[in-house]
PDB file of C-alpha atoms in Angstrom:
ATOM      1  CA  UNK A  13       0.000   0.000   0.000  1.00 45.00           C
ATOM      2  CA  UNK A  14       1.302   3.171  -1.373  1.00 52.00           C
ATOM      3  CA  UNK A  15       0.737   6.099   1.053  1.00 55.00           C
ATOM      4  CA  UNK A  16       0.472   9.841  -0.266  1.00 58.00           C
ATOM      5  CA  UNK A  17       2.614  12.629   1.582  1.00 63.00           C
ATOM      6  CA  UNK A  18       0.054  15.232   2.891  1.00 67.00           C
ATOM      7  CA  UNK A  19       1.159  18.172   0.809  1.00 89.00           C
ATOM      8  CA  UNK A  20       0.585  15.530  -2.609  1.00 95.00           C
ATOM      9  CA  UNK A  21      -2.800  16.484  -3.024  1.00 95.00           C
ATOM     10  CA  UNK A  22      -2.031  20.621  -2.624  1.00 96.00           C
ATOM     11  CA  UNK A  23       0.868  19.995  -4.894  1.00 97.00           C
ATOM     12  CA  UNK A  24      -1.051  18.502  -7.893  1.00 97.00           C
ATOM     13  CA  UNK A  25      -3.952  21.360  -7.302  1.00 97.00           C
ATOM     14  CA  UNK A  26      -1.491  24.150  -8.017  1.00 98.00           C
ATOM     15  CA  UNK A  27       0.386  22.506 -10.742  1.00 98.00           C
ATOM     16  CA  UNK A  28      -2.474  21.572 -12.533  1.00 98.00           C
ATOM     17  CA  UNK A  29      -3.742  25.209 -12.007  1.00 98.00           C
ATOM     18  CA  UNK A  30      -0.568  26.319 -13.568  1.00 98.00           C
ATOM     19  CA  UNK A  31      -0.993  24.691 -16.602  1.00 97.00           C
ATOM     20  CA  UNK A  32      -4.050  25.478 -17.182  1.00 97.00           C
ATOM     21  CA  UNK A  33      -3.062  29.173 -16.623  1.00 97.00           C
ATOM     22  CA  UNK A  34       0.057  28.564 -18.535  1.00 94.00           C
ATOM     23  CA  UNK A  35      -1.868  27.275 -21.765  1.00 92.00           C
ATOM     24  CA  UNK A  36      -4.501  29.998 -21.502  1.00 93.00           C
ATOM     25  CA  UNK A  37      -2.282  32.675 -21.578  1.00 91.00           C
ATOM     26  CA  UNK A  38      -3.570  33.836 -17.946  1.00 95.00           C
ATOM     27  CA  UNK A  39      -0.350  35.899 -16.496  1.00 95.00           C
ATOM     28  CA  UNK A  40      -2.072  37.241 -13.770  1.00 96.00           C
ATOM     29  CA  UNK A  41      -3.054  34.202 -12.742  1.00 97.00           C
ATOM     30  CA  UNK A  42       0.779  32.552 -13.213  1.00 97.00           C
ATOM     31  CA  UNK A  43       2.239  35.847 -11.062  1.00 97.00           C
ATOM     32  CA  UNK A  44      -0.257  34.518  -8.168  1.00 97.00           C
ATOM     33  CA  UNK A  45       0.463  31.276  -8.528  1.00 98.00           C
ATOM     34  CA  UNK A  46       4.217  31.774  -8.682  1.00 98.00           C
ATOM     35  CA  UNK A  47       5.987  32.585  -5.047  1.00 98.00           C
ATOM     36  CA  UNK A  48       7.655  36.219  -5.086  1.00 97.00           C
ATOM     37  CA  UNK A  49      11.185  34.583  -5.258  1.00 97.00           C
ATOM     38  CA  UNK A  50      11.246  31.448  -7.358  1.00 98.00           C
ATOM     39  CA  UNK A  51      14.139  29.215  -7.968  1.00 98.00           C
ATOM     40  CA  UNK A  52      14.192  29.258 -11.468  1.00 97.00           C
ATOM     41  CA  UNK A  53      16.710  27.350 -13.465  1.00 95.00           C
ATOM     42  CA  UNK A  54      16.646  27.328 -17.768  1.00 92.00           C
ATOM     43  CA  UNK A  55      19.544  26.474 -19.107  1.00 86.00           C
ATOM     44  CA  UNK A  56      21.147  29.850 -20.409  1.00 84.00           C
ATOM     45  CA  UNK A  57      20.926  30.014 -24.035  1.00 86.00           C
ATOM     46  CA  UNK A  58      22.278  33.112 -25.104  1.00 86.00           C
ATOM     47  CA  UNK A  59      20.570  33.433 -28.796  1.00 88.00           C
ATOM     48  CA  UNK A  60      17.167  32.717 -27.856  1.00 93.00           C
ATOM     49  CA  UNK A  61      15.130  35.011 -26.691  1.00 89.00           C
ATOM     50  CA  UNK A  62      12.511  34.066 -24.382  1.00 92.00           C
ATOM     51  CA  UNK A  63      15.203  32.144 -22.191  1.00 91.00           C
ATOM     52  CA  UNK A  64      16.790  34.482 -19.591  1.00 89.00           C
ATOM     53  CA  UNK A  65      17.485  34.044 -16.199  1.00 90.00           C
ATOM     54  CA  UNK A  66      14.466  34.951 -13.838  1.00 95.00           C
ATOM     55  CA  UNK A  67      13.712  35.520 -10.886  1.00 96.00           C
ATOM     56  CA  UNK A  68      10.499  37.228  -9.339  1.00 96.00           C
ATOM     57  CA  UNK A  69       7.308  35.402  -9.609  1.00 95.00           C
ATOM     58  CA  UNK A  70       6.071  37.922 -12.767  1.00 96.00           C
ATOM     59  CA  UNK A  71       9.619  37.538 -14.065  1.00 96.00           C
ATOM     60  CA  UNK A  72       8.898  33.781 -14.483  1.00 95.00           C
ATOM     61  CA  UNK A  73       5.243  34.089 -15.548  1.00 95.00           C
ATOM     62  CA  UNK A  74       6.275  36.621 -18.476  1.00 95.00           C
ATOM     63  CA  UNK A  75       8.401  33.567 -19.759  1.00 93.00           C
ATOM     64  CA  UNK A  76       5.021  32.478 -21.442  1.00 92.00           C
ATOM     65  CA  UNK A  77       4.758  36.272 -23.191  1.00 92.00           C
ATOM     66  CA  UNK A  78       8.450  35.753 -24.031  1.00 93.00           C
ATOM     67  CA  UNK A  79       7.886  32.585 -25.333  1.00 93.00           C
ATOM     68  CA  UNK A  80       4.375  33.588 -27.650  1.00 93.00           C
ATOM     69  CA  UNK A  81       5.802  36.877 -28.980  1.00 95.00           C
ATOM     70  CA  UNK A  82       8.913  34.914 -30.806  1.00 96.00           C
ATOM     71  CA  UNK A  83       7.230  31.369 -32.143  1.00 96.00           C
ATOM     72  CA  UNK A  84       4.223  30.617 -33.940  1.00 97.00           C
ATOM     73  CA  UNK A  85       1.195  29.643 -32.072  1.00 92.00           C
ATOM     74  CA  UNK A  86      -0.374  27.342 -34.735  1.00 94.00           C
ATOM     75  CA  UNK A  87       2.754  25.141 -34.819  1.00 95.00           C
ATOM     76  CA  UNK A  88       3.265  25.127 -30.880  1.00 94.00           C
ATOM     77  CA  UNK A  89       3.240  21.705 -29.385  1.00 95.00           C
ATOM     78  CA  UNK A  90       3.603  20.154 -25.698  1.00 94.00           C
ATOM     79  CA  UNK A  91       2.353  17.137 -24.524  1.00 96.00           C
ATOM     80  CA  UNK A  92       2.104  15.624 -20.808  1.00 97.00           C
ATOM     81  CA  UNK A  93       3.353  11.853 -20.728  1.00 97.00           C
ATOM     82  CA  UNK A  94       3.665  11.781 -17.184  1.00 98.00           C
ATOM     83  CA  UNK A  95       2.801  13.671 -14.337  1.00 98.00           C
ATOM     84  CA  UNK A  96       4.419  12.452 -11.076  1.00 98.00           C
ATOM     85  CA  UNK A  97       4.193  14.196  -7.350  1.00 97.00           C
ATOM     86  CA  UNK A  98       5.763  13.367  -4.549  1.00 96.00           C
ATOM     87  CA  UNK A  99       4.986  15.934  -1.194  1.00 96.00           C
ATOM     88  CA  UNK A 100       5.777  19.452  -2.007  1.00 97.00           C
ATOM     89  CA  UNK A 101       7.653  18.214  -5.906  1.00 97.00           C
ATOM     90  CA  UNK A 102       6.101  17.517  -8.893  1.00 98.00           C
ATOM     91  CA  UNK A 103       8.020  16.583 -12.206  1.00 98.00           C
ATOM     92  CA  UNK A 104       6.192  16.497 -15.868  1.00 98.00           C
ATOM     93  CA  UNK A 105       7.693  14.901 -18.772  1.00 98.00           C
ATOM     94  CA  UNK A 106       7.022  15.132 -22.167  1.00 98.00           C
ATOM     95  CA  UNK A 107       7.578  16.519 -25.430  1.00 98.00           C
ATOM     96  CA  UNK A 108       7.812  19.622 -27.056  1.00 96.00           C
ATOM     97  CA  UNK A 109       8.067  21.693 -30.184  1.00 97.00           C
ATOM     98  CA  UNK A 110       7.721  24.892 -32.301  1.00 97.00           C
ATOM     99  CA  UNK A 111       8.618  27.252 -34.810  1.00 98.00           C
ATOM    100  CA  UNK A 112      10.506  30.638 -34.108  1.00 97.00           C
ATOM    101  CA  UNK A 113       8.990  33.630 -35.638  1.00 96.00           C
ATOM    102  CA  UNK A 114      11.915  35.557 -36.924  1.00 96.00           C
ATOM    103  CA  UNK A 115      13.725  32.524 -38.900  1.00 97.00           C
ATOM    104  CA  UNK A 116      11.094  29.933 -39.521  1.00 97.00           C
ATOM    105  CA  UNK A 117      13.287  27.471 -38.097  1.00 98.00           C
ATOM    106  CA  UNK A 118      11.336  24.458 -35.930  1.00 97.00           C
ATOM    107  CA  UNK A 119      12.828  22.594 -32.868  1.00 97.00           C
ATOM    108  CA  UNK A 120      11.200  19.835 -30.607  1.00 97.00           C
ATOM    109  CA  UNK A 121      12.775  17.359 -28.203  1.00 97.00           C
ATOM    110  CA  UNK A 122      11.791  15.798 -25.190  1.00 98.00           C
ATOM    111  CA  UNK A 123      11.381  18.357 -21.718  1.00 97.00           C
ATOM    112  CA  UNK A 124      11.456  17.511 -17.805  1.00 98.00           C
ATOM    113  CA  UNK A 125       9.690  19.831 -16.028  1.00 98.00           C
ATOM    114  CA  UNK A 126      10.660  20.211 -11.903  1.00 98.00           C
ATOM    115  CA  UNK A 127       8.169  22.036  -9.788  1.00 98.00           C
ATOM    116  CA  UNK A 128       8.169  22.652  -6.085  1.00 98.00           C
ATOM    117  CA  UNK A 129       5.216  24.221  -4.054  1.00 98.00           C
ATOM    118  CA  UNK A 130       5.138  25.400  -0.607  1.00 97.00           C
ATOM    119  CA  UNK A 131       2.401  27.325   0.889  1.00 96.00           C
ATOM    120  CA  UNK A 132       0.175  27.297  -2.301  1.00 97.00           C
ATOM    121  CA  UNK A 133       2.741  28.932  -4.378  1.00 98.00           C
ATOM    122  CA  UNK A 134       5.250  27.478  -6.741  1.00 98.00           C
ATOM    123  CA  UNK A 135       9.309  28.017  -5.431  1.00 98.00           C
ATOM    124  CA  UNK A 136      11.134  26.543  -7.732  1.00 98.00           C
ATOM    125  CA  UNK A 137      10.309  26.087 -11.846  1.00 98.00           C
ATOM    126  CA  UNK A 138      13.584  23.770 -13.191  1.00 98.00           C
ATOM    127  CA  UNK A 139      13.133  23.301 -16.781  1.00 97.00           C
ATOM    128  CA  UNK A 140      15.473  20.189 -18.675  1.00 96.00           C
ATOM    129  CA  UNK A 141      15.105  20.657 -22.371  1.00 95.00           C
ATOM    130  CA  UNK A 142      16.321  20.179 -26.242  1.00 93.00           C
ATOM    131  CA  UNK A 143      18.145  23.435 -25.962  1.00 91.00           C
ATOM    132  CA  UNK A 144      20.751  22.773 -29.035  1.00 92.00           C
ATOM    133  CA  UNK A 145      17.663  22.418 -31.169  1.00 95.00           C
ATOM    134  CA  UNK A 146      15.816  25.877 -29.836  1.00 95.00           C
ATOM    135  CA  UNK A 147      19.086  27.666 -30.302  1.00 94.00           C
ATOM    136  CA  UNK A 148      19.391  25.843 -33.631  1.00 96.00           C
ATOM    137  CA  UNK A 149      15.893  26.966 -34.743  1.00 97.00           C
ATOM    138  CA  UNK A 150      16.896  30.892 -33.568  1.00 96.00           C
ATOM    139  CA  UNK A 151      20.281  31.071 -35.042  1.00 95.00           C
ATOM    140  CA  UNK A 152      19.964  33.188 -39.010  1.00 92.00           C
TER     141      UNK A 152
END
């Protein structure tokens, strides 16, 4: 018998509030659900971008502006293979893909997605990804 850590349950609530903020476009509602200090970690690509080192909770939930103002919508793709929480961390895998706006250039890969939440909010947003192909898809 498996038993679930008490803060499971609060965890999966906010994440799954996330993304549904996070695919509706809803900043407001990211800035809320993001802590005022987040550990954020994307690994730095230099030529692309929407990926910057962050900060602040609205730092982090402009990422999602960032991200929208430089691809194309129609031929953004994520999917959610797994969705796995364990107490205050949750961790999403899946895949991923797009188009960037100014070249025309696509890039996909798989993504691991670490979130922590304590007190309702989310405290750390660490982000594993195909960054060779996004900095492929940017470069002229």
């Amino acid at each position: 018998m498996t038993t679930q850590h008490p803060d499971a349950e609060a965890t999966r609530a906010v994440v799954q509030d996330f993304l549904k903020a996070r695919l509706a476009g809803d900043e407001g509602r990211m800035v809320e659900l993001f802590a005022d200090e987040v550990d954020w970690l994307l690994a730095e690509n230099p030529g692309v971008p929407w990926i910057r080192p962050r900060r602040t909770g609205a730092e982090c939930a402009a990422q999602a502006a960032d991200l929208a103002a430089h691809t194309v919508a129609e031929d953004s793709r994520a999917t959610l293979d797994t969705f796995l929480v364990d107490g205050a961390d949750a961790v999403l895998f899946g895949h991923l893909a797009g188009t960037v706006r100014a070249t025309g250039k696509s890039f996909e890969g798989p993504y691991a997605l670490r979130l922590t939440v304590e007190a309702g909010r989310i405290t750390r947003h660490h982000l594993y990804e195909n960054s060779l192909s996004i900095a492929e898809a940017c470069a002229p």
